[in-house]
Amino acid sequence: MSIDSLRRSARATVSGLPQGFWWLWLSTLVNRTGAFVLTFLSLYLTVELGHSAWFAGLVVALHGLGGVAGSPLGGALTDRWGRRPTMVTMHLAAAACAAALAVVTSAWAIASVVLLMGVAMQAVRPSINATISDMVPAHDVRRAYALNYWALNLGFAIASIGGGAAAFLGYRTLFVVDAVATTLCAVIVFLRLPETRPEAAVGKQGEPVVEEKVSMLTVLRDAPFRTLVLLNLLVCLVFTAPWIGLPLTMANQGLSPSSYGVVIAVNGIVIVAFQLLVNRLTDKRSPVLLLTLSSLLFALGTGATALAGSPVAFAATVVVWTVGEMIHVPTNAAATARLAPEHARGRYQGVMGMSWAVAGFVAPIGAGAIVGGPGPDVLWAATTAIGVIAAVGYFTRLRKALSEEPAVDGAPSAPAAEPEAPTVAPVARTEDAESSSVSA
């Protein structure tokens, strides 16, 4: 592929999206560029404060547990309160937590702050995803999610490099910088991002239509979406396992921690370098085929870890499941947006985000227990099986629910409801297909 063709491909990938999306993209980049807390939290707890590795792991798990509560909370606020106020409030709450970590020192205080930070950071994601679905035409939604995910990883790469170089200033200084960056993100949203929550529906005569209330239980009754969530949970378990199992597996083979650092860095490098190209190659493809393919790539990449014996071989496995990640995350978010009715987009994204949070809490504990018990080969065999099960599930259970193509003019892809009585789409579906939802 020539340089000119790459330039044309890049222009096509970023063109045609509304200005509001790019302000949201910028806020994501700024936020993640200053994301130092989770990256350096375990080192801060063990090296700086002298806590045990067990306590450090518990605190990180509490962050994930907070996300389990934060995601549905953020989804409900997004629909009831609005996208913009939810984003601003939760960004400021996360900034306050980051600043608090710079001053608190007791074990209970740190654990409590990190738990609250997990709530705030996860609560903001449904509003971001719902905003993208609101403002971007349906046929460009997956591309928009891919671009936002690229910004997230680009910012995280910058934070990892910059944070490592600036660590000599002290961990508390990094936490303050995190708080400042998150506050700046909230300022960008407040000043530049319009509210996108859909207006209340009206009937043929212009009278307001009373929409059915949508609770979290209502969302879970939507059979296609429920399946999407469950399948995404399986994929998330596979995706999360290498972050705990891979360093332990490499250590069991006598490889140094620095080797693991180089190998896992491949994940971020591949995403930053190739996310736009992967998005270009997969654009307009069937979401069911993409979700099936990504699940198989997760299964293949993690399963091959059991056969690796050198840093190069381990890096190759990371490349495989990273490609699966680049395909899965935007496709899953777009599938969630497709299945959600307009007035319940926040709740749908919140339930989907909860599957990521649950996996982030369960998978590290399970992966560590398996590696420490039956051994790493059992872990990688399990991730392979789970990935294949997810792929079969996507292909057999979601083809009908996700078969309709988004309208080229940006109109909703689902069949139009009767104007005088729009319904809450989830409970009306009777197909056997079901659904799920990522972020980072």
Tab-separated table of C-alpha atoms in Angstrom:
chain	number	residue	atom	x	y	z
A	1	MET	CA	0.000	0.000	0.000
A	2	SER	CA	1.490	3.354	-1.081
A	3	ILE	CA	1.812	6.447	1.090
A	4	ASP	CA	-0.805	8.227	-1.029
A	5	SER	CA	-3.294	5.413	-0.563
A	6	LEU	CA	-2.636	5.439	3.176
A	7	ARG	CA	-3.306	9.179	3.234
A	8	ARG	CA	-6.533	8.736	1.306
A	9	SER	CA	-7.570	5.940	3.659
A	10	ALA	CA	-6.818	8.098	6.708
A	11	ARG	CA	-8.816	11.017	5.284
A	12	ALA	CA	-11.762	8.755	4.542
A	13	THR	CA	-11.591	7.353	8.068
A	14	VAL	CA	-11.771	10.729	9.808
A	15	SER	CA	-13.961	12.690	7.387
A	16	GLY	CA	-17.683	13.341	7.528
A	17	LEU	CA	-18.191	13.285	11.301
A	18	PRO	CA	-19.883	16.192	13.131
A	19	GLN	CA	-17.834	18.822	14.958
A	20	GLY	CA	-19.294	17.823	18.307
A	21	PHE	CA	-17.805	14.356	17.930
A	22	TRP	CA	-14.328	15.793	17.586
A	23	TRP	CA	-14.701	17.825	20.798
A	24	LEU	CA	-15.724	14.600	22.508
A	25	TRP	CA	-12.743	12.861	20.901
A	26	LEU	CA	-10.444	15.598	22.195
A	27	SER	CA	-11.855	15.308	25.704
A	28	THR	CA	-11.174	11.541	25.623
A	29	LEU	CA	-7.598	12.138	24.486
A	30	VAL	CA	-6.960	14.758	27.176
A	31	ASN	CA	-8.508	12.586	29.866
A	32	ARG	CA	-6.475	9.509	28.980
A	33	THR	CA	-3.240	11.440	28.480
A	34	GLY	CA	-3.368	12.285	32.186
A	35	ALA	CA	-4.550	8.850	33.341
A	36	PHE	CA	-1.794	8.006	35.806
A	37	VAL	CA	-3.665	6.600	38.800
A	38	LEU	CA	-4.361	3.030	37.681
A	39	THR	CA	-1.063	2.758	35.806
A	40	PHE	CA	1.053	3.545	38.866
A	41	LEU	CA	-1.304	2.743	41.738
A	42	SER	CA	0.146	-0.667	42.598
A	43	LEU	CA	3.699	0.729	42.609
A	44	TYR	CA	2.606	3.658	44.759
A	45	LEU	CA	0.970	1.346	47.297
A	46	THR	CA	3.849	-1.122	47.536
A	47	VAL	CA	6.978	0.981	46.930
A	48	GLU	CA	5.936	4.364	48.308
A	49	LEU	CA	3.598	3.393	51.153
A	50	GLY	CA	4.952	-0.080	51.933
A	51	HIS	CA	1.698	-1.998	51.613
A	52	SER	CA	1.709	-5.649	50.588
A	53	ALA	CA	1.191	-6.862	47.037
A	54	TRP	CA	-2.001	-8.540	48.283
A	55	PHE	CA	-3.382	-5.191	49.453
A	56	ALA	CA	-2.411	-3.538	46.168
A	57	GLY	CA	-4.275	-6.219	44.232
A	58	LEU	CA	-7.317	-5.813	46.474
A	59	VAL	CA	-7.388	-2.043	45.903
A	60	VAL	CA	-7.186	-2.460	42.123
A	61	ALA	CA	-10.024	-5.017	42.326
A	62	LEU	CA	-12.081	-2.479	44.302
A	63	HIS	CA	-11.743	-0.085	41.375
A	64	GLY	CA	-13.335	-2.730	39.168
A	65	LEU	CA	-16.033	-3.398	41.756
A	66	GLY	CA	-16.870	0.301	41.786
A	67	GLY	CA	-17.313	0.100	38.033
A	68	VAL	CA	-19.938	-2.619	38.436
A	69	ALA	CA	-22.090	-0.130	40.339
A	70	GLY	CA	-21.007	2.928	38.344
A	71	SER	CA	-21.990	1.688	34.911
A	72	PRO	CA	-25.757	1.237	35.515
A	73	LEU	CA	-25.758	4.408	37.627
A	74	GLY	CA	-24.207	6.364	34.776
A	75	GLY	CA	-26.643	4.825	32.308
A	76	ALA	CA	-29.665	5.892	34.349
A	77	LEU	CA	-28.325	9.431	34.857
A	78	THR	CA	-27.530	9.701	31.149
A	79	ASP	CA	-31.159	9.069	30.202
A	80	ARG	CA	-32.804	10.991	33.047
A	81	TRP	CA	-30.426	13.887	33.617
A	82	GLY	CA	-28.716	14.220	30.249
A	83	ARG	CA	-25.449	13.248	28.572
A	84	ARG	CA	-23.546	16.476	29.167
A	85	PRO	CA	-24.295	16.987	32.894
A	86	THR	CA	-23.533	13.325	33.593
A	87	MET	CA	-20.158	13.581	31.851
A	88	VAL	CA	-19.202	16.820	33.575
A	89	THR	CA	-20.256	15.612	37.028
A	90	MET	CA	-18.552	12.239	36.798
A	91	HIS	CA	-15.351	13.669	35.320
A	92	LEU	CA	-15.171	16.153	38.194
A	93	ALA	CA	-15.862	13.374	40.696
A	94	ALA	CA	-13.048	11.282	39.226
A	95	ALA	CA	-10.749	14.319	39.343
A	96	ALA	CA	-11.585	14.859	43.019
A	97	CYS	CA	-10.740	11.220	43.749
A	98	ALA	CA	-7.402	11.496	41.942
A	99	ALA	CA	-6.566	14.623	43.930
A	100	ALA	CA	-7.602	12.901	47.157
A	101	LEU	CA	-5.139	10.062	46.501
A	102	ALA	CA	-2.363	12.633	46.588
A	103	VAL	CA	-3.116	13.446	50.229
A	104	VAL	CA	-4.689	10.396	51.924
A	105	THR	CA	-2.371	7.740	53.319
A	106	SER	CA	-4.408	5.340	55.471
A	107	ALA	CA	-5.263	1.968	53.958
A	108	TRP	CA	-9.031	2.366	54.443
A	109	ALA	CA	-9.055	5.874	53.001
A	110	ILE	CA	-7.136	4.800	49.918
A	111	ALA	CA	-9.416	1.803	49.384
A	112	SER	CA	-12.520	3.978	49.733
A	113	VAL	CA	-11.255	6.635	47.325
A	114	VAL	CA	-10.280	4.056	44.702
A	115	LEU	CA	-13.705	2.404	45.004
A	116	LEU	CA	-15.437	5.766	44.451
A	117	MET	CA	-13.092	6.513	41.583
A	118	GLY	CA	-14.137	3.256	39.932
A	119	VAL	CA	-17.783	4.318	40.249
A	120	ALA	CA	-17.126	7.748	38.697
A	121	MET	CA	-14.868	6.571	35.872
A	122	GLN	CA	-17.249	3.829	34.781
A	123	ALA	CA	-20.352	6.015	35.198
A	124	VAL	CA	-19.131	8.453	32.558
A	125	ARG	CA	-18.823	5.843	29.803
A	126	PRO	CA	-22.531	5.282	29.069
A	127	SER	CA	-22.954	9.026	28.512
A	128	ILE	CA	-19.996	9.107	26.110
A	129	ASN	CA	-21.273	6.148	24.113
A	130	ALA	CA	-24.833	7.477	24.081
A	131	THR	CA	-23.611	10.887	22.874
A	132	ILE	CA	-21.769	9.291	19.961
A	133	SER	CA	-24.878	7.317	19.035
A	134	ASP	CA	-26.996	10.502	19.280
A	135	MET	CA	-24.878	12.767	17.105
A	136	VAL	CA	-23.333	10.441	14.504
A	137	PRO	CA	-25.387	9.034	11.585
A	138	ALA	CA	-26.161	5.333	12.021
A	139	HIS	CA	-23.954	4.230	9.131
A	140	ASP	CA	-20.929	5.978	10.726
A	141	VAL	CA	-21.453	4.948	14.352
A	142	ARG	CA	-19.008	2.035	14.346
A	143	ARG	CA	-16.330	4.220	12.734
A	144	ALA	CA	-16.902	6.895	15.376
A	145	TYR	CA	-16.565	4.394	18.210
A	146	ALA	CA	-13.341	3.102	16.650
A	147	LEU	CA	-11.902	6.621	16.450
A	148	ASN	CA	-12.826	7.351	20.054
A	149	TYR	CA	-11.242	4.062	21.120
A	150	TRP	CA	-8.121	5.036	19.201
A	151	ALA	CA	-7.984	8.348	21.111
A	152	LEU	CA	-8.333	6.436	24.374
A	153	ASN	CA	-5.378	4.190	23.578
A	154	LEU	CA	-3.276	7.001	22.135
A	155	GLY	CA	-3.797	8.977	25.338
A	156	PHE	CA	-3.011	5.943	27.479
A	157	ALA	CA	0.235	5.332	25.557
A	158	ILE	CA	1.268	8.933	26.129
A	159	ALA	CA	0.366	8.663	29.812
A	160	SER	CA	2.382	5.470	30.261
A	161	ILE	CA	5.472	6.956	28.662
A	162	GLY	CA	5.124	10.382	30.234
A	163	GLY	CA	4.232	8.992	33.617
A	164	GLY	CA	7.259	6.718	33.633
A	165	ALA	CA	9.538	9.604	32.730
A	166	ALA	CA	7.956	11.907	35.294
A	167	ALA	CA	7.840	9.389	38.133
A	168	PHE	CA	10.909	11.037	39.664
A	169	LEU	CA	8.609	13.946	40.595
A	170	GLY	CA	6.740	11.600	42.899
A	171	TYR	CA	3.585	9.546	42.598
A	172	ARG	CA	1.497	12.207	44.328
A	173	THR	CA	2.479	14.716	41.656
A	174	LEU	CA	1.269	12.304	38.980
A	175	PHE	CA	-2.065	11.971	40.747
A	176	VAL	CA	-2.431	15.753	40.824
A	177	VAL	CA	-1.668	15.894	37.090
A	178	ASP	CA	-4.340	13.219	36.571
A	179	ALA	CA	-6.839	15.378	38.479
A	180	VAL	CA	-5.950	18.439	36.390
A	181	ALA	CA	-6.273	16.545	33.096
A	182	THR	CA	-9.648	15.081	34.095
A	183	THR	CA	-10.870	18.539	35.143
A	184	LEU	CA	-9.755	19.942	31.780
A	185	CYS	CA	-11.716	17.147	30.120
A	186	ALA	CA	-14.828	18.224	32.047
A	187	VAL	CA	-14.241	21.856	30.998
A	188	ILE	CA	-14.044	20.857	27.314
A	189	VAL	CA	-17.318	18.943	27.605
A	190	PHE	CA	-19.022	21.812	29.461
A	191	LEU	CA	-17.906	24.552	27.059
A	192	ARG	CA	-17.914	22.827	23.677
A	193	LEU	CA	-20.167	19.759	23.716
A	194	PRO	CA	-23.907	20.258	23.176
A	195	GLU	CA	-26.531	18.206	24.960
A	196	THR	CA	-27.679	15.440	22.606
A	197	ARG	CA	-30.384	13.642	24.589
A	198	PRO	CA	-33.290	13.051	22.158
A	199	GLU	CA	-36.361	15.203	22.642
A	200	ALA	CA	-39.608	13.639	23.753
A	201	ALA	CA	-41.506	11.858	20.978
A	202	VAL	CA	-44.637	13.477	19.506
A	203	GLY	CA	-47.638	11.963	17.770
A	204	LYS	CA	-49.201	12.793	14.401
A	205	GLN	CA	-51.031	15.817	15.800
A	206	GLY	CA	-47.939	17.163	17.547
A	207	GLU	CA	-49.038	16.031	20.982
A	208	PRO	CA	-46.361	14.605	23.306
A	209	VAL	CA	-46.234	10.823	23.446
A	210	VAL	CA	-45.755	9.238	26.845
A	211	GLU	CA	-42.880	6.804	26.449
A	212	GLU	CA	-42.789	3.633	28.472
A	213	LYS	CA	-40.403	3.854	31.371
A	214	VAL	CA	-37.274	1.786	30.914
A	215	SER	CA	-35.615	0.328	34.003
A	216	MET	CA	-32.539	-1.853	34.193
A	217	LEU	CA	-34.869	-4.840	34.536
A	218	THR	CA	-36.631	-3.793	31.338
A	219	VAL	CA	-33.303	-3.658	29.538
A	220	LEU	CA	-32.395	-7.145	30.728
A	221	ARG	CA	-35.715	-8.472	29.440
A	222	ASP	CA	-34.654	-7.559	25.903
A	223	ALA	CA	-33.628	-11.037	24.726
A	224	PRO	CA	-31.285	-10.022	21.870
A	225	PHE	CA	-29.540	-7.415	23.994
A	226	ARG	CA	-29.298	-9.769	26.955
A	227	THR	CA	-27.509	-12.276	24.753
A	228	LEU	CA	-25.173	-9.565	23.468
A	229	VAL	CA	-24.296	-8.650	27.055
A	230	LEU	CA	-23.654	-12.262	28.078
A	231	LEU	CA	-21.504	-12.958	25.031
A	232	ASN	CA	-19.570	-9.754	25.617
A	233	LEU	CA	-18.971	-10.849	29.201
A	234	LEU	CA	-17.382	-14.059	27.874
A	235	VAL	CA	-15.169	-12.075	25.504
A	236	CYS	CA	-14.207	-9.669	28.299
A	237	LEU	CA	-13.140	-12.568	30.501
A	238	VAL	CA	-10.859	-13.797	27.714
A	239	PHE	CA	-9.550	-10.284	27.037
A	240	THR	CA	-8.793	-9.582	30.711
A	241	ALA	CA	-7.071	-12.895	31.453
A	242	PRO	CA	-3.736	-12.077	29.721
A	243	TRP	CA	-3.213	-8.975	31.850
A	244	ILE	CA	-2.833	-11.258	34.865
A	245	GLY	CA	-1.993	-14.638	33.340
A	246	LEU	CA	0.611	-13.485	30.807
A	247	PRO	CA	3.179	-12.042	33.272
A	248	LEU	CA	2.753	-15.077	35.531
A	249	THR	CA	3.187	-17.454	32.586
A	250	MET	CA	6.323	-15.657	31.419
A	251	ALA	CA	7.722	-15.632	34.956
A	252	ASN	CA	7.150	-19.404	35.214
A	253	GLN	CA	9.341	-19.784	32.127
A	254	GLY	CA	12.140	-17.759	33.708
A	255	LEU	CA	11.580	-14.572	31.692
A	256	SER	CA	12.170	-11.235	33.407
A	257	PRO	CA	9.539	-8.602	34.259
A	258	SER	CA	11.200	-6.284	31.729
A	259	SER	CA	10.467	-8.862	29.018
A	260	TYR	CA	6.806	-8.777	29.984
A	261	GLY	CA	6.858	-4.980	29.819
A	262	VAL	CA	8.108	-5.081	26.244
A	263	VAL	CA	5.622	-7.792	25.246
A	264	ILE	CA	2.534	-6.110	26.693
A	265	ALA	CA	3.583	-2.767	25.196
A	266	VAL	CA	2.902	-4.398	21.823
A	267	ASN	CA	-0.815	-4.133	22.619
A	268	GLY	CA	-0.799	-0.344	22.785
A	269	ILE	CA	1.623	0.052	19.891
A	270	VAL	CA	-0.491	-2.071	17.568
A	271	ILE	CA	-3.692	-0.224	18.495
A	272	VAL	CA	-2.180	3.243	18.047
A	273	ALA	CA	-0.468	2.294	14.789
A	274	PHE	CA	-3.178	0.212	13.131
A	275	GLN	CA	-6.600	1.015	14.611
A	276	LEU	CA	-7.477	3.368	11.740
A	277	LEU	CA	-6.379	0.827	9.135
A	278	VAL	CA	-8.317	-1.996	10.791
A	279	ASN	CA	-11.350	0.243	10.980
A	280	ARG	CA	-11.032	1.027	7.272
A	281	LEU	CA	-10.786	-2.672	6.362
A	282	THR	CA	-13.757	-3.672	8.514
A	283	ASP	CA	-16.007	-0.700	7.742
A	284	LYS	CA	-19.475	-1.658	6.464
A	285	ARG	CA	-18.895	-5.340	7.270
A	286	SER	CA	-21.537	-7.449	8.959
A	287	PRO	CA	-21.420	-6.831	12.737
A	288	VAL	CA	-22.175	-10.491	13.413
A	289	LEU	CA	-19.239	-11.626	11.290
A	290	LEU	CA	-16.952	-9.054	12.937
A	291	LEU	CA	-17.970	-10.105	16.452
A	292	THR	CA	-17.516	-13.767	15.511
A	293	LEU	CA	-14.094	-13.071	13.987
A	294	SER	CA	-12.934	-11.028	16.975
A	295	SER	CA	-13.961	-13.800	19.382
A	296	LEU	CA	-11.983	-16.353	17.373
A	297	LEU	CA	-8.952	-14.047	17.352
A	298	PHE	CA	-9.178	-13.745	21.130
A	299	ALA	CA	-9.407	-17.527	21.387
A	300	LEU	CA	-6.483	-18.082	19.004
A	301	GLY	CA	-4.240	-15.425	20.527
A	302	THR	CA	-4.728	-16.417	24.149
A	303	GLY	CA	-4.667	-20.139	23.379
A	304	ALA	CA	-1.365	-19.817	21.525
A	305	THR	CA	0.167	-18.354	24.700
A	306	ALA	CA	0.455	-21.912	26.027
A	307	LEU	CA	2.752	-22.740	23.094
A	308	ALA	CA	4.969	-19.641	23.330
A	309	GLY	CA	8.440	-19.936	24.783
A	310	SER	CA	10.223	-16.682	23.927
A	311	PRO	CA	9.452	-12.958	24.156
A	312	VAL	CA	8.988	-12.820	20.378
A	313	ALA	CA	6.483	-15.665	20.446
A	314	PHE	CA	4.589	-14.105	23.347
A	315	ALA	CA	4.524	-10.787	21.486
A	316	ALA	CA	3.054	-12.546	18.444
A	317	THR	CA	0.174	-13.881	20.558
A	318	VAL	CA	-0.469	-10.363	21.862
A	319	VAL	CA	-0.685	-9.084	18.278
A	320	VAL	CA	-3.359	-11.664	17.449
A	321	TRP	CA	-5.692	-10.892	20.348
A	322	THR	CA	-5.030	-7.168	19.997
A	323	VAL	CA	-6.424	-7.288	16.448
A	324	GLY	CA	-9.458	-9.012	17.944
A	325	GLU	CA	-9.728	-6.185	20.471
A	326	MET	CA	-9.578	-3.516	17.745
A	327	ILE	CA	-12.416	-5.214	15.874
A	328	HIS	CA	-14.545	-6.114	18.878
A	329	VAL	CA	-14.710	-2.919	20.930
A	330	PRO	CA	-16.206	-0.519	18.335
A	331	THR	CA	-18.393	-3.220	16.790
A	332	ASN	CA	-19.845	-4.181	20.155
A	333	ALA	CA	-20.529	-0.545	21.071
A	334	ALA	CA	-22.235	0.035	17.721
A	335	ALA	CA	-24.333	-3.124	18.163
A	336	THR	CA	-25.434	-1.851	21.568
A	337	ALA	CA	-26.409	1.495	20.043
A	338	ARG	CA	-28.352	-0.294	17.295
A	339	LEU	CA	-30.427	-2.359	19.700
A	340	ALA	CA	-31.176	0.480	22.121
A	341	PRO	CA	-34.261	2.696	21.739
A	342	GLU	CA	-33.384	6.402	21.585
A	343	HIS	CA	-34.720	7.314	25.004
A	344	ALA	CA	-32.913	4.393	26.712
A	345	ARG	CA	-29.465	4.557	25.108
A	346	GLY	CA	-27.794	5.430	28.384
A	347	ARG	CA	-29.271	2.479	30.250
A	348	TYR	CA	-28.362	0.068	27.463
A	349	GLN	CA	-24.787	1.336	27.381
A	350	GLY	CA	-24.733	1.178	31.189
A	351	VAL	CA	-25.746	-2.478	31.284
A	352	MET	CA	-23.209	-3.265	28.585
A	353	GLY	CA	-20.506	-1.421	30.492
A	354	MET	CA	-21.353	-3.474	33.559
A	355	SER	CA	-20.257	-6.627	31.698
A	356	TRP	CA	-16.818	-5.071	31.216
A	357	ALA	CA	-16.654	-4.100	34.886
A	358	VAL	CA	-17.708	-7.559	36.096
A	359	ALA	CA	-15.036	-9.166	33.926
A	360	GLY	CA	-12.473	-6.678	35.219
A	361	PHE	CA	-13.263	-7.793	38.756
A	362	VAL	CA	-13.689	-11.556	38.221
A	363	ALA	CA	-11.058	-12.383	35.589
A	364	PRO	CA	-7.954	-11.241	37.539
A	365	ILE	CA	-8.999	-13.284	40.557
A	366	GLY	CA	-9.849	-16.339	38.448
A	367	ALA	CA	-6.723	-16.120	36.288
A	368	GLY	CA	-4.466	-15.833	39.313
A	369	ALA	CA	-6.144	-18.785	41.016
A	370	ILE	CA	-5.862	-21.008	37.923
A	371	VAL	CA	-2.206	-20.171	37.266
A	372	GLY	CA	-1.387	-20.740	40.939
A	373	GLY	CA	-3.365	-24.009	40.969
A	374	PRO	CA	-3.774	-26.203	37.886
A	375	GLY	CA	-1.257	-24.091	35.965
A	376	PRO	CA	-1.115	-21.604	33.074
A	377	ASP	CA	-1.836	-24.199	30.387
A	378	VAL	CA	-5.269	-24.748	31.946
A	379	LEU	CA	-5.912	-20.995	31.898
A	380	TRP	CA	-5.097	-20.674	28.186
A	381	ALA	CA	-7.127	-23.762	27.331
A	382	ALA	CA	-10.064	-22.215	29.187
A	383	THR	CA	-9.759	-18.869	27.377
A	384	THR	CA	-9.644	-20.693	24.048
A	385	ALA	CA	-12.819	-22.604	24.855
A	386	ILE	CA	-14.623	-19.489	26.106
A	387	GLY	CA	-13.617	-17.531	22.996
A	388	VAL	CA	-14.895	-20.263	20.688
A	389	ILE	CA	-18.171	-20.506	22.635
A	390	ALA	CA	-18.616	-16.736	22.273
A	391	ALA	CA	-17.934	-16.924	18.524
A	392	VAL	CA	-20.533	-19.668	18.081
A	393	GLY	CA	-22.979	-17.655	20.154
A	394	TYR	CA	-22.562	-14.516	18.057
A	395	PHE	CA	-22.922	-16.426	14.799
A	396	THR	CA	-25.929	-18.501	15.775
A	397	ARG	CA	-27.850	-16.216	18.151
A	398	LEU	CA	-27.425	-12.688	16.846
A	399	ARG	CA	-27.661	-12.942	13.065
A	400	LYS	CA	-31.333	-11.985	13.014
A	401	ALA	CA	-31.144	-9.186	15.578
A	402	LEU	CA	-28.147	-7.503	13.919
A	403	SER	CA	-28.883	-8.354	10.287
A	404	GLU	CA	-30.416	-5.012	9.321
A	405	GLU	CA	-27.967	-2.541	7.803
A	406	PRO	CA	-27.957	1.068	9.035
A	407	ALA	CA	-29.623	3.458	6.628
A	408	VAL	CA	-27.158	5.326	4.436
A	409	ASP	CA	-28.788	8.655	5.180
A	410	GLY	CA	-28.253	8.174	8.874
A	411	ALA	CA	-31.816	7.254	9.731
A	412	PRO	CA	-32.286	4.549	12.343
A	413	SER	CA	-31.821	1.077	10.948
A	414	ALA	CA	-34.615	-0.576	12.885
A	415	PRO	CA	-38.066	-0.737	11.319
A	416	ALA	CA	-40.007	2.403	12.087
A	417	ALA	CA	-42.523	2.187	14.881
A	418	GLU	CA	-46.022	3.517	14.456
A	419	PRO	CA	-45.655	7.306	14.873
A	420	GLU	CA	-48.555	7.625	17.226
A	421	ALA	CA	-47.362	4.921	19.584
A	422	PRO	CA	-43.645	4.370	19.693
A	423	THR	CA	-42.723	1.418	21.840
A	424	VAL	CA	-39.813	0.428	23.998
A	425	ALA	CA	-38.016	-1.808	21.550
A	426	PRO	CA	-36.490	-4.302	23.952
A	427	VAL	CA	-39.488	-6.104	25.340
A	428	ALA	CA	-41.159	-6.194	21.947
A	429	ARG	CA	-38.516	-8.406	20.363
A	430	THR	CA	-39.306	-12.099	20.207
A	431	GLU	CA	-36.297	-13.341	18.270
A	432	ASP	CA	-34.050	-15.845	19.956
A	433	ALA	CA	-31.047	-13.669	19.190
A	434	GLU	CA	-29.523	-11.786	22.117
A	435	SER	CA	-26.894	-9.089	22.741
A	436	SER	CA	-23.925	-7.552	24.681
A	437	SER	CA	-21.453	-4.533	24.817
A	438	VAL	CA	-16.042	-2.119	26.361
A	439	SER	CA	-13.788	0.432	26.832
A	440	ALA	CA	-10.813	0.317	28.545
